[in-house]
Short mmCIF file of C-alpha atoms in Angstrom, two decimals:
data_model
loop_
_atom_site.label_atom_id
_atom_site.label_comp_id
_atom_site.label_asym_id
_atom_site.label_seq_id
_atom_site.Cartn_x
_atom_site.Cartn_y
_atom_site.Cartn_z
CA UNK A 57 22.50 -46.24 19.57
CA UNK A 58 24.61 -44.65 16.80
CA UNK A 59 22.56 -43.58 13.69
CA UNK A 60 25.17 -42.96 10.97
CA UNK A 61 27.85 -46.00 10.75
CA UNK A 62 30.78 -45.83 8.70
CA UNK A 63 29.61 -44.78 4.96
CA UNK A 64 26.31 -44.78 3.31
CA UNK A 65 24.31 -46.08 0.97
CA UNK A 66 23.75 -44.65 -2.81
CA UNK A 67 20.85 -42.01 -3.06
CA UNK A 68 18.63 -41.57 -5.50
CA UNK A 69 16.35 -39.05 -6.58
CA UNK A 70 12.91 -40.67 -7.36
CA UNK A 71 11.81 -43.26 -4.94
CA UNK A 72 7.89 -44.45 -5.09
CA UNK A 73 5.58 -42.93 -2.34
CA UNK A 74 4.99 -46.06 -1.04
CA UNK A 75 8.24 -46.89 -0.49
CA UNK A 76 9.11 -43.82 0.94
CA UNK A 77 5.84 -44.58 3.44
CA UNK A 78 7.31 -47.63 4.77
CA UNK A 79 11.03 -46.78 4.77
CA UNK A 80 10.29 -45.22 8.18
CA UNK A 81 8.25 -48.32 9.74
CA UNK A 82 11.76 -50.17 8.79
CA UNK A 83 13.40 -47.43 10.83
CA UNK A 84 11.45 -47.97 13.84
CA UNK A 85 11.40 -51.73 13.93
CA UNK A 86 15.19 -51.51 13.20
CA UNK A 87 15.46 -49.38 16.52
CA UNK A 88 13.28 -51.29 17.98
CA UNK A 89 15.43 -54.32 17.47
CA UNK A 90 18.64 -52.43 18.38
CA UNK A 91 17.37 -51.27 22.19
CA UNK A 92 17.16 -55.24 22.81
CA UNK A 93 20.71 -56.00 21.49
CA UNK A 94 19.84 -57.73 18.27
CA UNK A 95 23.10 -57.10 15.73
CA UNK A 96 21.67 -58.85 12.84
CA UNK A 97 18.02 -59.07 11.39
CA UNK A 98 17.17 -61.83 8.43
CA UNK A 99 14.66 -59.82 5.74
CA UNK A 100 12.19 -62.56 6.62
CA UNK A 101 12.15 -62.01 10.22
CA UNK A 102 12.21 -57.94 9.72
CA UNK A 103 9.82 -58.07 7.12
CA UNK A 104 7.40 -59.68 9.22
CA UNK A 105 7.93 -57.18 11.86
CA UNK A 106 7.04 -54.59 9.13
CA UNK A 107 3.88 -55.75 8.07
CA UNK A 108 5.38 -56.44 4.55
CA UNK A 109 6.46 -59.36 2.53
CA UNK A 110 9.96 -60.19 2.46
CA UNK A 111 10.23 -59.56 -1.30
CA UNK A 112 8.68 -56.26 -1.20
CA UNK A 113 11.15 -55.07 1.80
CA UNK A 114 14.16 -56.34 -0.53
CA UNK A 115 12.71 -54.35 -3.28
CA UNK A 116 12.02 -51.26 -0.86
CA UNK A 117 15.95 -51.39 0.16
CA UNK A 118 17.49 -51.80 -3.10
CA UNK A 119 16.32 -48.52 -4.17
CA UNK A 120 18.55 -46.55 -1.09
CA UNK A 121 21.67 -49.27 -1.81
CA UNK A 122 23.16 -53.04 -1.16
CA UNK A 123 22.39 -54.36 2.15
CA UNK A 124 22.68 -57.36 3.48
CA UNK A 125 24.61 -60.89 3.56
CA UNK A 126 23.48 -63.91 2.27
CA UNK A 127 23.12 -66.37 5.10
CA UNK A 128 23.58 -63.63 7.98
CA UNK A 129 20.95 -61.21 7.38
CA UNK A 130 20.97 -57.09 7.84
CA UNK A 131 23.43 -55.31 10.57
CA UNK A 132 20.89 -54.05 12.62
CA UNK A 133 22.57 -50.85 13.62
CA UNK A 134 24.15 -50.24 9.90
CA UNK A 135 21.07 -50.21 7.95
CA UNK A 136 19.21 -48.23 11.18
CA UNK A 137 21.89 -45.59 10.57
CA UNK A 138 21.60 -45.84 6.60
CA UNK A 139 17.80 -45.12 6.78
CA UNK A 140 17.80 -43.21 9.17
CA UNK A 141 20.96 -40.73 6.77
CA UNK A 142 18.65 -40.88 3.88
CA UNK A 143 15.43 -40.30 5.47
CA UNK A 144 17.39 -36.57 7.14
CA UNK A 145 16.67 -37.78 10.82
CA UNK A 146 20.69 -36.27 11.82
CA UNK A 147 19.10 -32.85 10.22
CA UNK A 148 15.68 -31.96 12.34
CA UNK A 149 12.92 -30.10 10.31
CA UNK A 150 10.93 -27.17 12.71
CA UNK A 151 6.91 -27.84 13.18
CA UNK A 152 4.64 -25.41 13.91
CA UNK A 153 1.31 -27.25 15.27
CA UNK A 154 -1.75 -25.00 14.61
CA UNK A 155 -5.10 -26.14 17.07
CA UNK A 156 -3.94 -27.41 20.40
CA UNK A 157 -6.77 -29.10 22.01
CA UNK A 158 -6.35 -32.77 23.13
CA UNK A 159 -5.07 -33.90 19.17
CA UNK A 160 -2.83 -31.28 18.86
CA UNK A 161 -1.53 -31.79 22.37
CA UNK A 162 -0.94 -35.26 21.99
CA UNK A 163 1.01 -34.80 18.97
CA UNK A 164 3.21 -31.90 20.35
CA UNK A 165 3.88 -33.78 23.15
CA UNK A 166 4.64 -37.30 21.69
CA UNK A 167 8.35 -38.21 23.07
CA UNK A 168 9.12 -39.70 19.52
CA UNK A 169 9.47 -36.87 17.61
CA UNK A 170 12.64 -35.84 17.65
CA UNK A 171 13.92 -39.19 17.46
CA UNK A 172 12.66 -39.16 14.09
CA UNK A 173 14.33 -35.87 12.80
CA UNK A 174 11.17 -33.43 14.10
CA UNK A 175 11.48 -30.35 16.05
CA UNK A 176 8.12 -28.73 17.55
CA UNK A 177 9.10 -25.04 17.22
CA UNK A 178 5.54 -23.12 17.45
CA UNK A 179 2.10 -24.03 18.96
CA UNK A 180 -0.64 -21.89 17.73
CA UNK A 181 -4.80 -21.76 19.15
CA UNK A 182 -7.17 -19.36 19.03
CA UNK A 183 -8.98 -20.39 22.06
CA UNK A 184 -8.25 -17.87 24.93
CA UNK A 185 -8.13 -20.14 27.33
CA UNK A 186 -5.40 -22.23 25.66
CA UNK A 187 -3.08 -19.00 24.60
CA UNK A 188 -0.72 -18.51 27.24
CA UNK A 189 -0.84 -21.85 28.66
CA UNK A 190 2.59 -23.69 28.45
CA UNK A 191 3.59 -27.14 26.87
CA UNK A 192 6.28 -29.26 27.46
CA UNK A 193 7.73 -30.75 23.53
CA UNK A 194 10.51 -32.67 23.59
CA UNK A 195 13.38 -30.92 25.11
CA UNK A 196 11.31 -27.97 25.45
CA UNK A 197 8.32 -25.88 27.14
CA UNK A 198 6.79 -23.86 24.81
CA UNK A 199 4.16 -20.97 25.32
CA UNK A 200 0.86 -21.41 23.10
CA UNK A 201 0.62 -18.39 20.95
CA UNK A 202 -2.50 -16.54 19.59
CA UNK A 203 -3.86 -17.35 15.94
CA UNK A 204 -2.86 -12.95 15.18
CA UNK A 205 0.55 -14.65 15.65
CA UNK A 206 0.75 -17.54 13.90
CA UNK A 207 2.42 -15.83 10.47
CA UNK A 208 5.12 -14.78 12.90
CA UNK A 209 5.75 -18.48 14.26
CA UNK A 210 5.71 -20.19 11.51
CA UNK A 211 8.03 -18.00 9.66
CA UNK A 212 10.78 -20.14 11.25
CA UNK A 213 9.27 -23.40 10.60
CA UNK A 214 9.53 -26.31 7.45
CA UNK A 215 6.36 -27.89 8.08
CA UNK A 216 2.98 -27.01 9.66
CA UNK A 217 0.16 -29.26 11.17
CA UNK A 218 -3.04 -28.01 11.38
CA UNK A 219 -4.97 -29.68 14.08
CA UNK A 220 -8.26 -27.50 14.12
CA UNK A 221 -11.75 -27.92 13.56
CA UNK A 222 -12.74 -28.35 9.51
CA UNK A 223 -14.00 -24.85 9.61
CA UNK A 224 -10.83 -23.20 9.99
CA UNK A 225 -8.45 -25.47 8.21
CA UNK A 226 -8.76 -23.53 4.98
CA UNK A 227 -7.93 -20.43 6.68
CA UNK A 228 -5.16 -21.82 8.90
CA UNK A 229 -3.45 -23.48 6.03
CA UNK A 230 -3.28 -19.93 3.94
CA UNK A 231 -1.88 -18.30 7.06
CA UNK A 232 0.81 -21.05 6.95
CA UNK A 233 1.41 -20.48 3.29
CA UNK A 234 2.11 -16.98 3.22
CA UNK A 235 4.60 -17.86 5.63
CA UNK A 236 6.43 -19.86 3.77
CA UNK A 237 5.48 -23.35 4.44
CA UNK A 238 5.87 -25.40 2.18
CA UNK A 239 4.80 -29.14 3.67
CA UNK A 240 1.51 -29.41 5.76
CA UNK A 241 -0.02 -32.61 7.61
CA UNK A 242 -3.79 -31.89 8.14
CA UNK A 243 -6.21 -33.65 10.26
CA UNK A 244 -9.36 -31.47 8.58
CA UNK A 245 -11.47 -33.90 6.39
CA UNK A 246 -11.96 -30.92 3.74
CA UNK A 247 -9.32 -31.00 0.78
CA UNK A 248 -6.89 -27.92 1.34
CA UNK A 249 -6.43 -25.87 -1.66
CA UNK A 250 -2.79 -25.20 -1.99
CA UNK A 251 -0.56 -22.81 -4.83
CA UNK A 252 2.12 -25.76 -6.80
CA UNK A 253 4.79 -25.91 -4.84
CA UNK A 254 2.60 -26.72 -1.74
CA UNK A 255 2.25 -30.76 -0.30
CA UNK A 256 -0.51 -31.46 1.91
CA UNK A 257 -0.84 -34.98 3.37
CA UNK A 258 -4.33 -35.31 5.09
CA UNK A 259 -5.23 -37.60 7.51
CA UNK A 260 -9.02 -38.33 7.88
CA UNK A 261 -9.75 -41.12 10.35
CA UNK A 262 -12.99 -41.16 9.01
CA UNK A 263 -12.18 -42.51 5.99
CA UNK A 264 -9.94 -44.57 7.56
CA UNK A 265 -12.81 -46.47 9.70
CA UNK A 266 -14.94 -46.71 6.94
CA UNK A 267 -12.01 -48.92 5.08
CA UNK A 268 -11.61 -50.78 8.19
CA UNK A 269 -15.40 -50.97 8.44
CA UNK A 270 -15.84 -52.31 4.93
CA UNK A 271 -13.75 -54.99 4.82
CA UNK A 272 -15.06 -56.15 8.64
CA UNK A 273 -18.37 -56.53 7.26
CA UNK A 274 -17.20 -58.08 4.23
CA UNK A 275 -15.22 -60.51 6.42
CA UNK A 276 -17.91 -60.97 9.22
CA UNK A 277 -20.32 -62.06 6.43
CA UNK A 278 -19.71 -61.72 3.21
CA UNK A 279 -22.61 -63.95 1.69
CA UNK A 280 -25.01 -61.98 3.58
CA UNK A 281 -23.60 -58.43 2.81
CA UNK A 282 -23.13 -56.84 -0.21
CA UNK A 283 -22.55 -53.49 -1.35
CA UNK A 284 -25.88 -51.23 -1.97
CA UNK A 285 -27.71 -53.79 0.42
CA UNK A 286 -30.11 -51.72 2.39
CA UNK A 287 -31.36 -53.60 5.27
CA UNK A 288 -35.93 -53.14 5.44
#
């Protein structure tokens, strides 16, 4: 399908980080909708495919530009190709993935990358056994590289992901700064300390159970459970 149709919609410089976290679930419900042959989408119906309400996906798109018809809906492929022109997906970004045990494999791997404007440039390990071994990302095979490299590698790349246990994270992720990375997605629990001009988005699915798990006991039973309860 194409991603840029005729013209585009206004930019602007500041939009909320929330909005900027869902613009790209729009995306991929938009393509979604386009592989099946659906040309128009009403905000109800792709709001609900979202996860969001229908007011807050209006409110989401009126920050990038007008969409929309009253009565019709979105053109499917349009506001796929206006998203997907404001979010950079026509200009790929080089990753460098640092730790390539079965995480960092998966993620190197995953077929959906590129689709969304990423470009797996470098994969770094310190394991022996790994270095050497070859992976197939994307359009490419590449050759894991030792951690003495990894400066070298990531020299050429926008954003780094450090897949590695927590232990080395720190390290890793000054390595990747001297470099000259600037972004860096981290699956380490520890909080990376970073010079300004540094972003580091962490994802811990620890924490991310214990949300999960806190509002399942909370909806399981909430009269009997309370926070601070300690069970005799």
């Amino acid at each position: 399908m194409p991603l840029l149709p005729p013209g585009r919609p206004d930019r602007v410089d500041d939009v909320p980080t929330a909005t900027l976290e869902r613009l790209p679930v729009y995306l991929q419900v938009l393509a979604g909708l386009a592989d099946q042959g659906i040309r128009t989408v009403s905000s109800t119906d792709l709001a609900e495919h979202s996860g969001v309400t229908s007011a807050k996906l209006r409110k989401d798109l009126s920050l990038l530009g007008s969409f929309g018809t009253r009565g019709v809906g979105y053109d499917v492929v349009y506001l796929h190709g206006c998203i997907a022109d404001w979010l950079g997906v026509m200009q790929p970004l080089d990753v460098v993935v640092v730790g390539v045990g079965n995480l960092g494999q998966a993620l190197a791997s995953y077929q959906g990358l590129s689709g969304r404007g990423f470009r797996i440039i470098g994969l770094v390990d310190i394991d022996p056994s790994r270095v050497g071994q070859s992976l197939t990302c994307g359009d490419t095979t590449l050759r894991i590289r030792p951690l003495s490299d990894l400066v070298d590698v990531a020299r050429h790349a926008q954003i780094g992901v450090i897949a590695t246990p927590d232990s080395a994270a720190q390290s890793v992720c000054d390595r990747l700064v001297s470099a000259g990375v600037r972004s860096i997605l981290t699956f380490a629990p520890s909080v990376l300390r970073v010079p300004a001009g540094v972003e580091v988005r962490r994802i811990d699915v620890g924490v991310e159970l214990q949300i999960l798990g806190f509002r399942e006991r909370r909806q399981g039973s909430p009269a009997a459970w309370q926070p601070g309860a300690v069970s005799a």
